[in-house]
CSV table of C-alpha atoms in Angstrom, one decimal:
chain,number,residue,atom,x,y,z
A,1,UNK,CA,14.3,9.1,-12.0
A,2,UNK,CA,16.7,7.9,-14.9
A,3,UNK,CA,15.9,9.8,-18.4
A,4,UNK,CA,14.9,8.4,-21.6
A,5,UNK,CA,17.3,4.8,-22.2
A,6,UNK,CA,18.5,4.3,-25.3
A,7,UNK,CA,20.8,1.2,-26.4
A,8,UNK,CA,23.0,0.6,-27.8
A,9,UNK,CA,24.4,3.8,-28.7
A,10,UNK,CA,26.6,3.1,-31.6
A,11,UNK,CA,25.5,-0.3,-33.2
A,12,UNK,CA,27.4,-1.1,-36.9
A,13,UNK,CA,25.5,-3.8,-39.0
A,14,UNK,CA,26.5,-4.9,-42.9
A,15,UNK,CA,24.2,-4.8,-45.1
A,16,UNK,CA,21.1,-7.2,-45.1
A,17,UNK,CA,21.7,-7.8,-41.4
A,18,UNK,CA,18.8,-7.1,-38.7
A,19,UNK,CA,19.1,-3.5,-36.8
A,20,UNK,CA,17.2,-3.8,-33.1
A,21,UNK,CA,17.3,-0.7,-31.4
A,22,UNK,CA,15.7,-0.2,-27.8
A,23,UNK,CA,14.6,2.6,-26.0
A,24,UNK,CA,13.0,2.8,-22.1
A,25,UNK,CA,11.1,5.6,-21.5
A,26,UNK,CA,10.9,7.8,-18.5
A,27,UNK,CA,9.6,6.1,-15.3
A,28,UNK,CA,5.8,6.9,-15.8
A,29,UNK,CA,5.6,7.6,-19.1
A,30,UNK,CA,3.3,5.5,-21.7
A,31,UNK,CA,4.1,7.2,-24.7
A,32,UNK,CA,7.1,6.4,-27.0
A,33,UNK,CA,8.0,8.4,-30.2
A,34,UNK,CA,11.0,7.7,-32.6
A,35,UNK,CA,12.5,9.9,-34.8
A,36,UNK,CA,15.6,9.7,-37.6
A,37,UNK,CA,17.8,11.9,-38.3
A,38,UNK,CA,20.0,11.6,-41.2
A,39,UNK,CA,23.3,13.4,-41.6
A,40,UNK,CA,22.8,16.9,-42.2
A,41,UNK,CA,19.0,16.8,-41.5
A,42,UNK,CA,16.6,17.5,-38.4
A,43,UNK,CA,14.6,15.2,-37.2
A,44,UNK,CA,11.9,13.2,-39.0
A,45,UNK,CA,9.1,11.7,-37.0
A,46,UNK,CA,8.5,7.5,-37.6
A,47,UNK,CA,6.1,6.4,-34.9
A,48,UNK,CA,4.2,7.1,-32.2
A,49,UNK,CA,3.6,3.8,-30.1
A,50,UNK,CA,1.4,3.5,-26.7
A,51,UNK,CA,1.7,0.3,-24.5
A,52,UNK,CA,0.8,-2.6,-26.6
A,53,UNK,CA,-0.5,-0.3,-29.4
A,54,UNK,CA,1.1,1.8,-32.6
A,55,UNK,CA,-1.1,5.1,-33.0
A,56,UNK,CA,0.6,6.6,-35.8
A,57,UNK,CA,3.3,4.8,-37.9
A,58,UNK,CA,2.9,7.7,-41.2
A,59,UNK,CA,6.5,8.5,-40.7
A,60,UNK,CA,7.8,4.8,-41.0
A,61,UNK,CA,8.8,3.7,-44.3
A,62,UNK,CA,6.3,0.9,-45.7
A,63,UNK,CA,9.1,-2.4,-45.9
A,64,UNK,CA,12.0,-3.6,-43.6
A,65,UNK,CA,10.7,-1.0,-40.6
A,66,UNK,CA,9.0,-2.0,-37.7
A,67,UNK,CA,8.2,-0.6,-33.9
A,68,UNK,CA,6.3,-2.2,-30.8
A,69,UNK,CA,6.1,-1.4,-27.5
A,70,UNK,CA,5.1,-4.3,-25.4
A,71,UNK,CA,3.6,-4.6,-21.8
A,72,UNK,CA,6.4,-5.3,-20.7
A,73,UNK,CA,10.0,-4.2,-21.2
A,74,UNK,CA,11.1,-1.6,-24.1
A,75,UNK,CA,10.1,0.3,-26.9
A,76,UNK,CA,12.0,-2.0,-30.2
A,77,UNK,CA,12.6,0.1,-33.4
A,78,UNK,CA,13.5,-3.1,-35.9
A,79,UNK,CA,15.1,-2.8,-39.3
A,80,UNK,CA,14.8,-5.7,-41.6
A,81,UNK,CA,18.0,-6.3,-44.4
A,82,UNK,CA,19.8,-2.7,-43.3
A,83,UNK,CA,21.1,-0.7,-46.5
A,84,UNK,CA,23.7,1.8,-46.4
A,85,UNK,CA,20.9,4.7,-46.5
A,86,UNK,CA,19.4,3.7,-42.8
A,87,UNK,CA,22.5,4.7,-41.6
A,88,UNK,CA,21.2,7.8,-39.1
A,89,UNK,CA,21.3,8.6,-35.7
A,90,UNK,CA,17.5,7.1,-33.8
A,91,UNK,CA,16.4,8.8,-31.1
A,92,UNK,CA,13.7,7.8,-29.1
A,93,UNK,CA,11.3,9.8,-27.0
A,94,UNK,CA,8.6,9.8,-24.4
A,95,UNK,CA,5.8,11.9,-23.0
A,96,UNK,CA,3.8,11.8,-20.2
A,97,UNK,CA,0.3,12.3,-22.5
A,98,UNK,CA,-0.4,14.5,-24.8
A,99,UNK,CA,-3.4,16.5,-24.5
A,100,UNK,CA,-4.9,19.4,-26.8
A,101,UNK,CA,-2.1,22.0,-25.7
A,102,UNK,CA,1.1,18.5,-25.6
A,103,UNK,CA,3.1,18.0,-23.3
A,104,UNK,CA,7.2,17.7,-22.9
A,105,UNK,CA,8.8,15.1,-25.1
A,106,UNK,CA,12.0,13.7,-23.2
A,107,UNK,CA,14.8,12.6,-25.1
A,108,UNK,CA,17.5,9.6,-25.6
A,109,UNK,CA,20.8,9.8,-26.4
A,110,UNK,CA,19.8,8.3,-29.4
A,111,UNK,CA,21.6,5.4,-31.4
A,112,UNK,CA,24.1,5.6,-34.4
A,113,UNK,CA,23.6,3.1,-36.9
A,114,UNK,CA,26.2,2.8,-39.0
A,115,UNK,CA,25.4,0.3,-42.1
A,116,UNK,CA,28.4,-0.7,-43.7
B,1,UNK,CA,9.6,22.7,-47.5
B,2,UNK,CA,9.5,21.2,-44.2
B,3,UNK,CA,7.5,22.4,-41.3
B,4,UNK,CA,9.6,24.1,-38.9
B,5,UNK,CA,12.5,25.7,-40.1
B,6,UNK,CA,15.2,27.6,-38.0
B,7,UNK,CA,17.2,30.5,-39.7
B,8,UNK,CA,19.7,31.1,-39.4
B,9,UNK,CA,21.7,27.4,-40.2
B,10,UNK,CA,25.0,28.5,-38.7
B,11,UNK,CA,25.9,31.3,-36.3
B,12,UNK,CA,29.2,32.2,-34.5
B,13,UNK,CA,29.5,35.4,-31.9
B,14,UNK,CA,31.7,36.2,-29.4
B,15,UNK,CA,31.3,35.0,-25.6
B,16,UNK,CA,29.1,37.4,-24.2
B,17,UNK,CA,27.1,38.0,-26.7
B,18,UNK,CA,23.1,37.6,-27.3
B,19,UNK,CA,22.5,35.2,-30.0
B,20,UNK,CA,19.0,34.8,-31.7
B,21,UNK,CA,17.4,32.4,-33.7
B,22,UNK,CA,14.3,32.3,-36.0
B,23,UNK,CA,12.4,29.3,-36.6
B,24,UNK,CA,9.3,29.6,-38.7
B,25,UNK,CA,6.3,26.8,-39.5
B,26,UNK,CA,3.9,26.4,-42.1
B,27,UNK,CA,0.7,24.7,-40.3
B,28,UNK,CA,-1.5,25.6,-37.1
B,29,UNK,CA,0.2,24.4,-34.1
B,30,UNK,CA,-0.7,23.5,-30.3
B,31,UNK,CA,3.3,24.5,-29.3
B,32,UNK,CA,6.0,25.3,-30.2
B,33,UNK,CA,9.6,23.8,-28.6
B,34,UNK,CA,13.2,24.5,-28.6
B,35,UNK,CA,15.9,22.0,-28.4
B,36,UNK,CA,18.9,21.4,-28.0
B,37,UNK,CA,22.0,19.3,-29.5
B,38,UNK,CA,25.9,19.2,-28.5
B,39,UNK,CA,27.7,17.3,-31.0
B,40,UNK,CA,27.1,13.4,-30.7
B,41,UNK,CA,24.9,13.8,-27.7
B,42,UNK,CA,20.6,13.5,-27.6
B,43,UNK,CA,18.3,16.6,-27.7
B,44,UNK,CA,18.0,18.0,-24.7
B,45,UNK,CA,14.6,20.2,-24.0
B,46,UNK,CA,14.9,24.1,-23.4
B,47,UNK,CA,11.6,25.1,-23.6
B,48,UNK,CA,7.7,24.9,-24.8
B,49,UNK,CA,5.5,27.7,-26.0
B,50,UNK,CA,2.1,26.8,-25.9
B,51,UNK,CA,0.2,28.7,-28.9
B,52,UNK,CA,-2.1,30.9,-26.8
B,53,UNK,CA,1.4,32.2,-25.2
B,54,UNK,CA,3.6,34.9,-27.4
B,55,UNK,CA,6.6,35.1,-24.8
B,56,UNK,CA,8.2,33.0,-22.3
B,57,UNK,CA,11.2,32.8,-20.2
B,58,UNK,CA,13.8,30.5,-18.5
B,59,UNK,CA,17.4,31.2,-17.3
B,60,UNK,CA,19.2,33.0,-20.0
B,61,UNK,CA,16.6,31.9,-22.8
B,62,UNK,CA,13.6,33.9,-23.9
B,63,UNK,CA,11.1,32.7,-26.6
B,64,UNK,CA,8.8,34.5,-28.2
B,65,UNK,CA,6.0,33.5,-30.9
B,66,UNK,CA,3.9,35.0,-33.2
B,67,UNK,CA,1.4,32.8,-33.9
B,68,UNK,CA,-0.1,35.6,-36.6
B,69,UNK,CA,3.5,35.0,-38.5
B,70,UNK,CA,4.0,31.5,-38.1
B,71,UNK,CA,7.4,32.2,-36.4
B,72,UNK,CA,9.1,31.8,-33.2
B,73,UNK,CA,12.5,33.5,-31.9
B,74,UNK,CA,14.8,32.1,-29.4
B,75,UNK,CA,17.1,34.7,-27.5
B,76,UNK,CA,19.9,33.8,-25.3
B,77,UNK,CA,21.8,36.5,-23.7
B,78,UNK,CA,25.4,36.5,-22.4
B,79,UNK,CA,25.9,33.7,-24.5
B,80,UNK,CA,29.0,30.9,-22.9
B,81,UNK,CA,31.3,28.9,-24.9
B,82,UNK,CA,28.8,26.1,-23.3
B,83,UNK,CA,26.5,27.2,-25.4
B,84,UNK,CA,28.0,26.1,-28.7
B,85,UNK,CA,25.4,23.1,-29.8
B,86,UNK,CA,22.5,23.1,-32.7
B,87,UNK,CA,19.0,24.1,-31.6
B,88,UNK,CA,16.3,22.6,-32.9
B,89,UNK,CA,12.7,24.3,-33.3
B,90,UNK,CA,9.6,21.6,-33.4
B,91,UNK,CA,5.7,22.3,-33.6
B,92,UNK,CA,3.6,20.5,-32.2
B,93,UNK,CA,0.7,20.2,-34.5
B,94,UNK,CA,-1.6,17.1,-32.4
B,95,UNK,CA,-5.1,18.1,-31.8
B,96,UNK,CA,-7.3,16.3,-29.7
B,97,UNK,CA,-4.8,13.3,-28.7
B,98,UNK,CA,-3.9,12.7,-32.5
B,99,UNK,CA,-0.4,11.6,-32.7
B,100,UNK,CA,1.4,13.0,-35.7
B,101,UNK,CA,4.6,13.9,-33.5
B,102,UNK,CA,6.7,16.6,-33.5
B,103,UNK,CA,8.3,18.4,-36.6
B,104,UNK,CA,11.7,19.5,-36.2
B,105,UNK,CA,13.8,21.9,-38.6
B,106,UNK,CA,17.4,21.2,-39.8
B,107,UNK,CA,18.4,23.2,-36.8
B,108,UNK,CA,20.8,26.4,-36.4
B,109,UNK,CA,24.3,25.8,-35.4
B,110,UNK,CA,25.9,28.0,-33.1
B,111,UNK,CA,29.2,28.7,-32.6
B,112,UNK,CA,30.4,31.0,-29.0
B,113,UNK,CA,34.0,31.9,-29.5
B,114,UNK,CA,35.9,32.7,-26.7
């Protein structure tokens, strides 16, 4: 059972250029969560995405930022006109459910955008 | 300040030795996880403290929590230079099936010399 799929793993885009970043969850899993993590920083939640449907975008900034998670096929994190400050590392994760007491977010490898 | 923070943000001890590492939260949780980072790679999962829990163990890593104190400690003992990485705390504040993710700290970076 492969692990969380992330690609690409380093992508480098100029400025105002499109970022699309993908992520397959675990085999089984219908709940997708990315998070950013900017130099020097932890991890800040964006969205939480179930099949066909975003439950929780608060972390996602307002412009340029977009997530779905289609029937079919991967999880797409999408960044509109990159600027040097979305330069991070994404990682994507997934969960089996959550439930009252949660349960264990798996991990990507994340990717590194590098905005240049 | 952030939900979630690990204390301390840097550590370095001998091979062999226990290392320990504080995390502590502002907000009620459901759990409370560890995590861990070696440089350039993805988190990697240690281990999940559910709040009606106060200690746990796996392998060479024991967690406590203190819900009372809004803090959690991660132990390991005998540390290995494999277990140079940053470790990551996150709560887990969801009720109910909400959705607000998990909060993660700026981590602690640990250093096992030799």
């Amino acid at each position: 059972n492969a692990g969380v799929m992330q690609n690409p793993r380093h992508l480098v885009r100029r400025r105002g250029q499109e970022a699309r970043l993908r992520c397959s969850p675990m085999k089984g899993h219908s709940h997708v969560y990315w998070y950013r993590q900017l130099p020097e920083e932890g991890l800040k939640f964006m969205v939480y995405l179930q099949k066909e449907n975003i439950i929780d975008e608060s972390g996602m900034p307002k412009e340029r930022f977009s997530a779905e998670f289609p029937k079919e096929g991967p999880s797409i994190l999408r960044i509109q006109q990159v600027v040097r400050g979305d330069s991070a590392a994404y990682f994507c994760a997934s969960s089996l459910g959550t439930g009252v007491f949660g349960t264990e977010a798996f991990f990507g490898q994340g990717t590194r955008l590098t905005v240049v | 300040s952030q939900q979630g923070e690990e204390d301390p943000q840097a550590l370095s001890i001998q091979e062999g030795e226990n290392a320990t590492m504080n995390c502590s939260y502002k907000t009620s949780i459901n759990n409370l996880q560890w995590y861990r980072q070696n440089s350039g790679r993805g988190l990697v999962h240690l281990i999940l403290i559910r709040s009606n829990e106060r200690e746990k163990h796996s392998g060479r890593l024991r967690v406590t929590l203190d819900t009372s104190k809004k803090s959690s400690s991660l132990l390991i003992t005998a540390s290995r230079a494999a277990d140079t990485a940053s470790y990551f705390c996150a709560t887990d504040a969801r009720s109910g099936g909400g959705a607000d993710g998990l909060t993660f700290g700026k981590g602690t970076h640990l250093i096992i010399q030799p």
